[in-house]
N, CA, C and O atoms as CSV, one atom per row, in Angstrom:
chain,resi,resn,atom,element,x,y,z
A,1,MET,N,N,0.840,-1.193,0.000
A,1,MET,CA,C,0.000,0.000,0.000
A,1,MET,C,C,0.880,1.250,0.000
A,1,MET,O,O,1.907,1.310,0.676
A,2,GLN,N,N,0.458,2.223,-0.760
A,2,GLN,CA,C,1.156,3.514,-0.831
A,2,GLN,C,C,0.969,4.277,0.484
A,2,GLN,O,O,-0.001,4.066,1.210
A,3,LYS,N,N,1.916,5.161,0.767
A,3,LYS,CA,C,1.839,6.004,1.959
A,3,LYS,C,C,1.267,7.367,1.588
A,3,LYS,O,O,1.320,7.764,0.424
A,4,PRO,N,N,0.716,8.094,2.575
A,4,PRO,CA,C,0.288,9.472,2.293
A,4,PRO,C,C,1.498,10.331,1.923
A,4,PRO,O,O,2.624,10.033,2.321
A,5,TYR,N,N,1.259,11.376,1.174
A,5,TYR,CA,C,2.305,12.323,0.779
A,5,TYR,C,C,1.951,13.657,1.418
A,5,TYR,O,O,0.846,14.164,1.227
A,6,GLU,N,N,2.881,14.228,2.176
A,6,GLU,CA,C,2.599,15.460,2.913
A,6,GLU,C,C,3.752,16.448,2.754
A,6,GLU,O,O,4.924,16.076,2.815
A,7,VAL,N,N,3.392,17.709,2.550
A,7,VAL,CA,C,4.381,18.775,2.395
A,7,VAL,C,C,3.954,19.953,3.264
A,7,VAL,O,O,2.810,20.401,3.198
A,8,ASN,N,N,4.876,20.444,4.070
A,8,ASN,CA,C,4.712,21.663,4.844
A,8,ASN,C,C,5.783,22.609,4.342
A,8,ASN,O,O,6.953,22.446,4.686
A,9,ALA,N,N,5.414,23.595,3.538
A,9,ALA,CA,C,6.413,24.422,2.870
A,9,ALA,C,C,5.869,25.840,2.688
A,9,ALA,O,O,5.004,26.297,3.435
A,10,PHE,N,N,6.400,26.518,1.677
A,10,PHE,CA,C,5.964,27.869,1.337
A,10,PHE,C,C,5.740,27.933,-0.171
A,10,PHE,O,O,6.392,27.231,-0.943
A,11,ILE,N,N,4.815,28.782,-0.566
A,11,ILE,CA,C,4.528,28.983,-1.970
A,11,ILE,C,C,4.806,30.443,-2.308
A,11,ILE,O,O,4.451,31.343,-1.547
A,12,GLU,N,N,5.434,30.667,-3.437
A,12,GLU,CA,C,5.724,32.035,-3.864
A,12,GLU,C,C,4.635,32.480,-4.837
A,12,GLU,O,O,4.391,31.854,-5.869
A,13,GLU,N,N,3.998,33.575,-4.469
A,13,GLU,CA,C,2.897,34.094,-5.276
A,13,GLU,C,C,2.937,35.615,-5.219
A,13,GLU,O,O,2.966,36.202,-4.137
A,14,ASP,N,N,2.938,36.239,-6.369
A,14,ASP,CA,C,2.989,37.705,-6.460
A,14,ASP,C,C,4.188,38.283,-5.708
A,14,ASP,O,O,4.082,39.343,-5.092
A,15,GLY,N,N,5.321,37.592,-5.758
A,15,GLY,CA,C,6.545,38.089,-5.137
A,15,GLY,C,C,6.654,37.875,-3.644
A,15,GLY,O,O,7.651,38.271,-3.040
A,16,THR,N,N,5.653,37.258,-3.030
A,16,THR,CA,C,5.724,36.994,-1.593
A,16,THR,C,C,5.562,35.499,-1.339
A,16,THR,O,O,4.974,34.774,-2.142
A,17,ARG,N,N,6.090,35.062,-0.218
A,17,ARG,CA,C,5.975,33.651,0.155
A,17,ARG,C,C,4.925,33.494,1.244
A,17,ARG,O,O,4.889,34.234,2.228
A,18,LYS,N,N,4.073,32.499,1.027
A,18,LYS,CA,C,3.008,32.194,1.981
A,18,LYS,C,C,3.141,30.733,2.394
A,18,LYS,O,O,3.650,29.911,1.631
A,19,PRO,N,N,2.681,30.410,3.604
A,19,PRO,CA,C,2.702,29.000,4.006
A,19,PRO,C,C,1.888,28.160,3.018
A,19,PRO,O,O,0.857,28.602,2.511
A,20,PHE,N,N,2.363,26.954,2.759
A,20,PHE,CA,C,1.701,26.038,1.837
A,20,PHE,C,C,1.682,24.658,2.465
A,20,PHE,O,O,2.722,24.118,2.843
A,21,TYR,N,N,0.484,24.092,2.572
A,21,TYR,CA,C,0.333,22.750,3.128
A,21,TYR,C,C,-0.357,21.880,2.082
A,21,TYR,O,O,-1.338,22.289,1.460
A,22,LEU,N,N,0.170,20.677,1.902
A,22,LEU,CA,C,-0.400,19.720,0.963
A,22,LEU,C,C,-0.391,18.351,1.609
A,22,LEU,O,O,0.605,17.922,2.191
A,23,ARG,N,N,-1.535,17.670,1.493
A,23,ARG,CA,C,-1.603,16.272,1.921
A,23,ARG,C,C,-2.384,15.497,0.880
A,23,ARG,O,O,-3.538,15.804,0.583
A,24,VAL,N,N,-1.731,14.489,0.333
A,24,VAL,CA,C,-2.381,13.548,-0.571
A,24,VAL,C,C,-2.493,12.245,0.214
A,24,VAL,O,O,-1.485,11.660,0.609
A,25,SER,N,N,-3.715,11.802,0.435
A,25,SER,CA,C,-3.926,10.613,1.255
A,25,SER,C,C,-3.355,9.373,0.595
A,25,SER,O,O,-3.083,9.355,-0.606
A,26,ALA,N,N,-3.180,8.347,1.393
A,26,ALA,CA,C,-2.861,7.040,0.825
A,26,ALA,C,C,-4.060,6.630,-0.024
A,26,ALA,O,O,-5.195,6.947,0.331
A,27,PRO,N,N,-3.835,5.939,-1.128
A,27,PRO,CA,C,-4.956,5.527,-1.971
A,27,PRO,C,C,-5.923,4.620,-1.219
A,27,PRO,O,O,-5.520,3.781,-0.413
A,28,ALA,N,N,-7.199,4.809,-1.501
A,28,ALA,CA,C,-8.248,3.988,-0.898
A,28,ALA,C,C,-9.095,3.386,-2.016
A,28,ALA,O,O,-9.299,4.009,-3.058
A,29,LYS,N,N,-9.574,2.200,-1.792
A,29,LYS,CA,C,-10.424,1.539,-2.783
A,29,LYS,C,C,-11.797,2.196,-2.755
A,29,LYS,O,O,-12.359,2.431,-1.686
A,30,THR,N,N,-12.326,2.487,-3.923
A,30,THR,CA,C,-13.666,3.063,-4.022
A,30,THR,C,C,-14.667,1.974,-3.651
A,30,THR,O,O,-14.660,0.905,-4.261
A,31,PRO,N,N,-15.534,2.222,-2.657
A,31,PRO,CA,C,-16.492,1.193,-2.238
A,31,PRO,C,C,-17.353,0.708,-3.412
A,31,PRO,O,O,-17.942,1.507,-4.140
A,32,GLY,N,N,-17.409,-0.599,-3.572
A,32,GLY,CA,C,-18.241,-1.199,-4.605
A,32,GLY,C,C,-17.700,-1.078,-6.019
A,32,GLY,O,O,-18.382,-1.455,-6.972
A,33,GLU,N,N,-16.479,-0.558,-6.177
A,33,GLU,CA,C,-15.888,-0.374,-7.512
A,33,GLU,C,C,-14.517,-1.040,-7.557
A,33,GLU,O,O,-14.030,-1.554,-6.551
A,34,ASN,N,N,-13.904,-1.023,-8.737
A,34,ASN,CA,C,-12.576,-1.611,-8.899
A,34,ASN,C,C,-11.465,-0.575,-8.929
A,34,ASN,O,O,-10.300,-0.926,-9.118
A,35,ASP,N,N,-11.805,0.700,-8.745
A,35,ASP,CA,C,-10.777,1.740,-8.816
A,35,ASP,C,C,-10.404,2.246,-7.426
A,35,ASP,O,O,-10.956,1.818,-6.412
A,36,TYR,N,N,-9.448,3.170,-7.418
A,36,TYR,CA,C,-8.922,3.756,-6.179
A,36,TYR,C,C,-8.973,5.270,-6.287
A,36,TYR,O,O,-9.087,5.826,-7.379
A,37,TYR,N,N,-8.887,5.933,-5.131
A,37,TYR,CA,C,-8.835,7.393,-5.141
A,37,TYR,C,C,-7.907,7.883,-4.041
A,37,TYR,O,O,-7.655,7.194,-3.053
A,38,CYS,N,N,-7.409,9.097,-4.247
A,38,CYS,CA,C,-6.643,9.807,-3.224
A,38,CYS,C,C,-7.382,11.098,-2.918
A,38,CYS,O,O,-7.938,11.732,-3.815
A,39,LEU,N,N,-7.386,11.475,-1.680
A,39,LEU,CA,C,-7.992,12.725,-1.251
A,39,LEU,C,C,-6.889,13.768,-1.119
A,39,LEU,O,O,-5.902,13.555,-0.415
A,40,ILE,N,N,-7.064,14.899,-1.805
A,40,ILE,CA,C,-6.074,15.978,-1.765
A,40,ILE,C,C,-6.590,17.080,-0.849
A,40,ILE,O,O,-7.702,17.579,-1.017
A,41,HIS,N,N,-5.767,17.448,0.117
A,41,HIS,CA,C,-6.066,18.579,0.999
A,41,HIS,C,C,-4.983,19.628,0.770
A,41,HIS,O,O,-3.825,19.422,1.136
A,42,ALA,N,N,-5.360,20.746,0.167
A,42,ALA,CA,C,-4.423,21.849,-0.111
A,42,ALA,C,C,-5.199,23.157,-0.012
A,42,ALA,O,O,-5.643,23.697,-1.025
A,43,PRO,N,N,-5.363,23.668,1.205
A,43,PRO,CA,C,-6.218,24.843,1.406
A,43,PRO,C,C,-5.788,26.089,0.636
A,43,PRO,O,O,-6.618,26.962,0.378
A,44,ASN,N,N,-4.509,26.193,0.263
A,44,ASN,CA,C,-4.068,27.356,-0.517
A,44,ASN,C,C,-4.514,27.263,-1.972
A,44,ASN,O,O,-4.549,28.272,-2.677
A,45,LEU,N,N,-4.856,26.063,-2.425
A,45,LEU,CA,C,-5.226,25.876,-3.826
A,45,LEU,C,C,-6.729,25.793,-4.052
A,45,LEU,O,O,-7.232,26.292,-5.059
A,46,PHE,N,N,-7.453,25.167,-3.125
A,46,PHE,CA,C,-8.905,25.068,-3.270
A,46,PHE,C,C,-9.570,24.927,-1.909
A,46,PHE,O,O,-8.972,24.446,-0.947
A,47,GLU,N,N,-10.833,25.363,-1.859
A,47,GLU,CA,C,-11.569,25.398,-0.592
A,47,GLU,C,C,-11.909,24.015,-0.054
A,47,GLU,O,O,-11.801,23.764,1.146
A,48,ARG,N,N,-12.323,23.113,-0.952
A,48,ARG,CA,C,-12.729,21.777,-0.532
A,48,ARG,C,C,-11.703,20.748,-0.985
A,48,ARG,O,O,-11.035,20.919,-2.004
A,49,ASP,N,N,-11.594,19.688,-0.214
A,49,ASP,CA,C,-10.710,18.593,-0.597
A,49,ASP,C,C,-11.208,17.981,-1.904
A,49,ASP,O,O,-12.404,18.001,-2.197
A,50,LYS,N,N,-10.275,17.440,-2.680
A,50,LYS,CA,C,-10.588,16.850,-3.984
A,50,LYS,C,C,-10.251,15.364,-3.971
A,50,LYS,O,O,-9.258,14.946,-3.376
A,51,LYS,N,N,-11.086,14.576,-4.631
A,51,LYS,CA,C,-10.804,13.155,-4.834
A,51,LYS,C,C,-10.323,12.977,-6.264
A,51,LYS,O,O,-10.948,13.456,-7.210
A,52,ILE,N,N,-9.204,12.282,-6.406
A,52,ILE,CA,C,-8.657,11.973,-7.726
A,52,ILE,C,C,-8.619,10.448,-7.848
A,52,ILE,O,O,-8.088,9.752,-6.983
A,53,PHE,N,N,-9.197,9.950,-8.942
A,53,PHE,CA,C,-9.361,8.513,-9.141
A,53,PHE,C,C,-8.348,7.944,-10.127
A,53,PHE,O,O,-7.889,8.632,-11.038
A,54,GLY,N,N,-8.012,6.675,-9.927
A,54,GLY,CA,C,-7.147,5.942,-10.839
A,54,GLY,C,C,-7.511,4.472,-10.822
A,54,GLY,O,O,-8.248,4.017,-9.948
A,55,VAL,N,N,-6.996,3.733,-11.787
A,55,VAL,CA,C,-7.319,2.303,-11.881
A,55,VAL,C,C,-6.529,1.464,-10.880
A,55,VAL,O,O,-6.871,0.308,-10.627
A,56,SER,N,N,-5.470,2.048,-10.309
A,56,SER,CA,C,-4.661,1.353,-9.307
A,56,SER,C,C,-4.272,2.349,-8.223
A,56,SER,O,O,-4.477,3.553,-8.374
A,57,GLU,N,N,-3.715,1.842,-7.138
A,57,GLU,CA,C,-3.237,2.715,-6.062
A,57,GLU,C,C,-2.178,3.670,-6.587
A,57,GLU,O,O,-2.219,4.870,-6.316
A,58,GLU,N,N,-1.229,3.125,-7.343
A,58,GLU,CA,C,-0.131,3.933,-7.867
A,58,GLU,C,C,-0.637,5.029,-8.797
A,58,GLU,O,O,-0.203,6.177,-8.703
A,59,GLN,N,N,-1.556,4.675,-9.694
A,59,GLN,CA,C,-2.055,5.671,-10.636
A,59,GLN,C,C,-2.850,6.758,-9.916
A,59,GLN,O,O,-2.730,7.932,-10.265
A,60,ALA,N,N,-3.649,6.399,-8.934
A,60,ALA,CA,C,-4.430,7.400,-8.198
A,60,ALA,C,C,-3.506,8.424,-7.547
A,60,ALA,O,O,-3.760,9.626,-7.621
A,61,GLN,N,N,-2.434,7.954,-6.910
A,61,GLN,CA,C,-1.524,8.882,-6.247
A,61,GLN,C,C,-0.740,9.713,-7.267
A,61,GLN,O,O,-0.517,10.906,-7.056
A,62,GLN,N,N,-0.329,9.094,-8.355
A,62,GLN,CA,C,0.400,9.813,-9.400
A,62,GLN,C,C,-0.481,10.901,-10.020
A,62,GLN,O,O,-0.026,12.027,-10.221
A,63,LEU,N,N,-1.731,10.570,-10.322
A,63,LEU,CA,C,-2.646,11.551,-10.909
A,63,LEU,C,C,-2.956,12.681,-9.924
A,63,LEU,O,O,-3.121,13.831,-10.330
A,64,ALA,N,N,-3.034,12.357,-8.641
A,64,ALA,CA,C,-3.288,13.385,-7.624
A,64,ALA,C,C,-2.134,14.390,-7.588
A,64,ALA,O,O,-2.365,15.598,-7.535
A,65,LEU,N,N,-0.901,13.898,-7.617
A,65,LEU,CA,C,0.258,14.806,-7.608
A,65,LEU,C,C,0.327,15.629,-8.886
A,65,LEU,O,O,0.668,16.811,-8.838
A,66,GLU,N,N,0.012,15.034,-10.016
A,66,GLU,CA,C,-0.005,15.773,-11.277
A,66,GLU,C,C,-1.070,16.870,-11.248
A,66,GLU,O,O,-0.849,17.968,-11.758
A,67,PHE,N,N,-2.223,16.570,-10.652
A,67,PHE,CA,C,-3.286,17.552,-10.528
A,67,PHE,C,C,-2.819,18.752,-9.702
A,67,PHE,O,O,-3.072,19.899,-10.070
A,68,VAL,N,N,-2.142,18.486,-8.595
A,68,VAL,CA,C,-1.638,19.571,-7.743
A,68,VAL,C,C,-0.628,20.418,-8.511
A,68,VAL,O,O,-0.666,21.646,-8.434
A,69,LYS,N,N,0.270,19.779,-9.246
A,69,LYS,CA,C,1.260,20.521,-10.033
A,69,LYS,C,C,0.577,21.427,-11.048
A,69,LYS,O,O,1.005,22.563,-11.250
A,70,GLN,N,N,-0.477,20.940,-11.685
A,70,GLN,CA,C,-1.210,21.764,-12.642
A,70,GLN,C,C,-1.892,22.937,-11.944
A,70,GLN,O,O,-1.914,24.049,-12.472
A,71,MET,N,N,-2.442,22.694,-10.774
A,71,MET,CA,C,-3.109,23.767,-10.029
A,71,MET,C,C,-2.113,24.834,-9.563
A,71,MET,O,O,-2.468,26.008,-9.452
A,72,LEU,N,N,-0.888,24.437,-9.295
A,72,LEU,CA,C,0.146,25.400,-8.892
A,72,LEU,C,C,0.543,26.299,-10.054
A,72,LEU,O,O,0.902,27.458,-9.846
A,73,GLY,N,N,0.484,25.784,-11.258
A,73,GLY,CA,C,0.860,26.587,-12.423
A,73,GLY,C,C,2.302,27.038,-12.331
A,73,GLY,O,O,3.206,26.220,-12.160
A,74,GLU,N,N,2.519,28.344,-12.444
A,74,GLU,CA,C,3.879,28.917,-12.429
A,74,GLU,C,C,4.389,29.192,-11.009
A,74,GLU,O,O,5.550,29.556,-10.827
A,75,ARG,N,N,3.531,29.020,-10.016
A,75,ARG,CA,C,3.966,29.275,-8.632
A,75,ARG,C,C,5.006,28.242,-8.208
A,75,ARG,O,O,4.931,27.071,-8.579
A,76,ARG,N,N,5.971,28.701,-7.425
A,76,ARG,CA,C,7.048,27.831,-6.973
A,76,ARG,C,C,6.873,27.491,-5.502
A,76,ARG,O,O,6.317,28.275,-4.733
A,77,VAL,N,N,7.355,26.309,-5.121
A,77,VAL,CA,C,7.260,25.819,-3.741
A,77,VAL,C,C,8.666,25.774,-3.152
A,77,VAL,O,O,9.607,25.315,-3.800
A,78,PHE,N,N,8.801,26.262,-1.902
A,78,PHE,CA,C,10.087,26.321,-1.211
A,78,PHE,C,C,9.991,25.619,0.134
A,78,PHE,O,O,8.953,25.663,0.793
A,79,ASP,N,N,11.081,24.972,0.537
A,79,ASP,CA,C,11.132,24.359,1.860
A,79,ASP,C,C,11.422,25.430,2.917
A,79,ASP,O,O,11.584,26.605,2.588
A,80,LYS,N,N,11.485,25.019,4.180
A,80,LYS,CA,C,11.680,25.980,5.274
A,80,LYS,C,C,13.015,26.700,5.214
A,80,LYS,O,O,13.172,27.768,5.806
A,81,ASP,N,N,13.991,26.120,4.495
A,81,ASP,CA,C,15.309,26.747,4.347
A,81,ASP,C,C,15.405,27.656,3.126
A,81,ASP,O,O,16.459,28.234,2.861
A,82,GLY,N,N,14.307,27.784,2.382
A,82,GLY,CA,C,14.298,28.647,1.216
A,82,GLY,C,C,14.733,27.981,-0.074
A,82,GLY,O,O,14.916,28.654,-1.088
A,83,ASN,N,N,14.901,26.668,-0.050
A,83,ASN,CA,C,15.290,25.930,-1.252
A,83,ASN,C,C,14.056,25.548,-2.062
A,83,ASN,O,O,13.067,25.071,-1.505
A,84,GLN,N,N,14.114,25.755,-3.365
A,84,GLN,CA,C,12.981,25.399,-4.206
A,84,GLN,C,C,12.827,23.892,-4.228
A,84,GLN,O,O,13.817,23.161,-4.289
A,85,MET,N,N,11.582,23.422,-4.179
A,85,MET,CA,C,11.301,21.991,-4.155
A,85,MET,C,C,10.469,21.584,-5.366
A,85,MET,O,O,9.770,22.398,-5.970
A,86,LYS,N,N,10.565,20.326,-5.695
A,86,LYS,CA,C,9.695,19.727,-6.698
A,86,LYS,C,C,8.788,18.751,-5.973
A,86,LYS,O,O,9.256,17.981,-5.135
A,87,LEU,N,N,7.513,18.770,-6.277
A,87,LEU,CA,C,6.579,17.870,-5.634
A,87,LEU,C,C,6.692,16.473,-6.231
A,87,LEU,O,O,6.945,16.297,-7.423
A,88,GLY,N,N,6.498,15.490,-5.361
A,88,GLY,CA,C,6.534,14.103,-5.815
A,88,GLY,C,C,7.878,13.576,-5.664
A,88,GLY,O,O,8.126,12.415,-5.991
């Protein structure tokens, strides 16, 4: 089973850095179905948590991270030491 993915960092937007929190849950099997989903919690990107589905645990988590990267667009993510990070 995949593990949850969690980031506590900063996001650069309009020349300033703001706290950025991201949690992608461990994949869970969709009840009564053959697919899986991950729940994304990223309050800086959207108000409500998002479910991203895939045909396997690995694909669900991969698609969830890709979705977050797309939502970030050109914004950059930095760790607590000020180093730019790549998600995933």
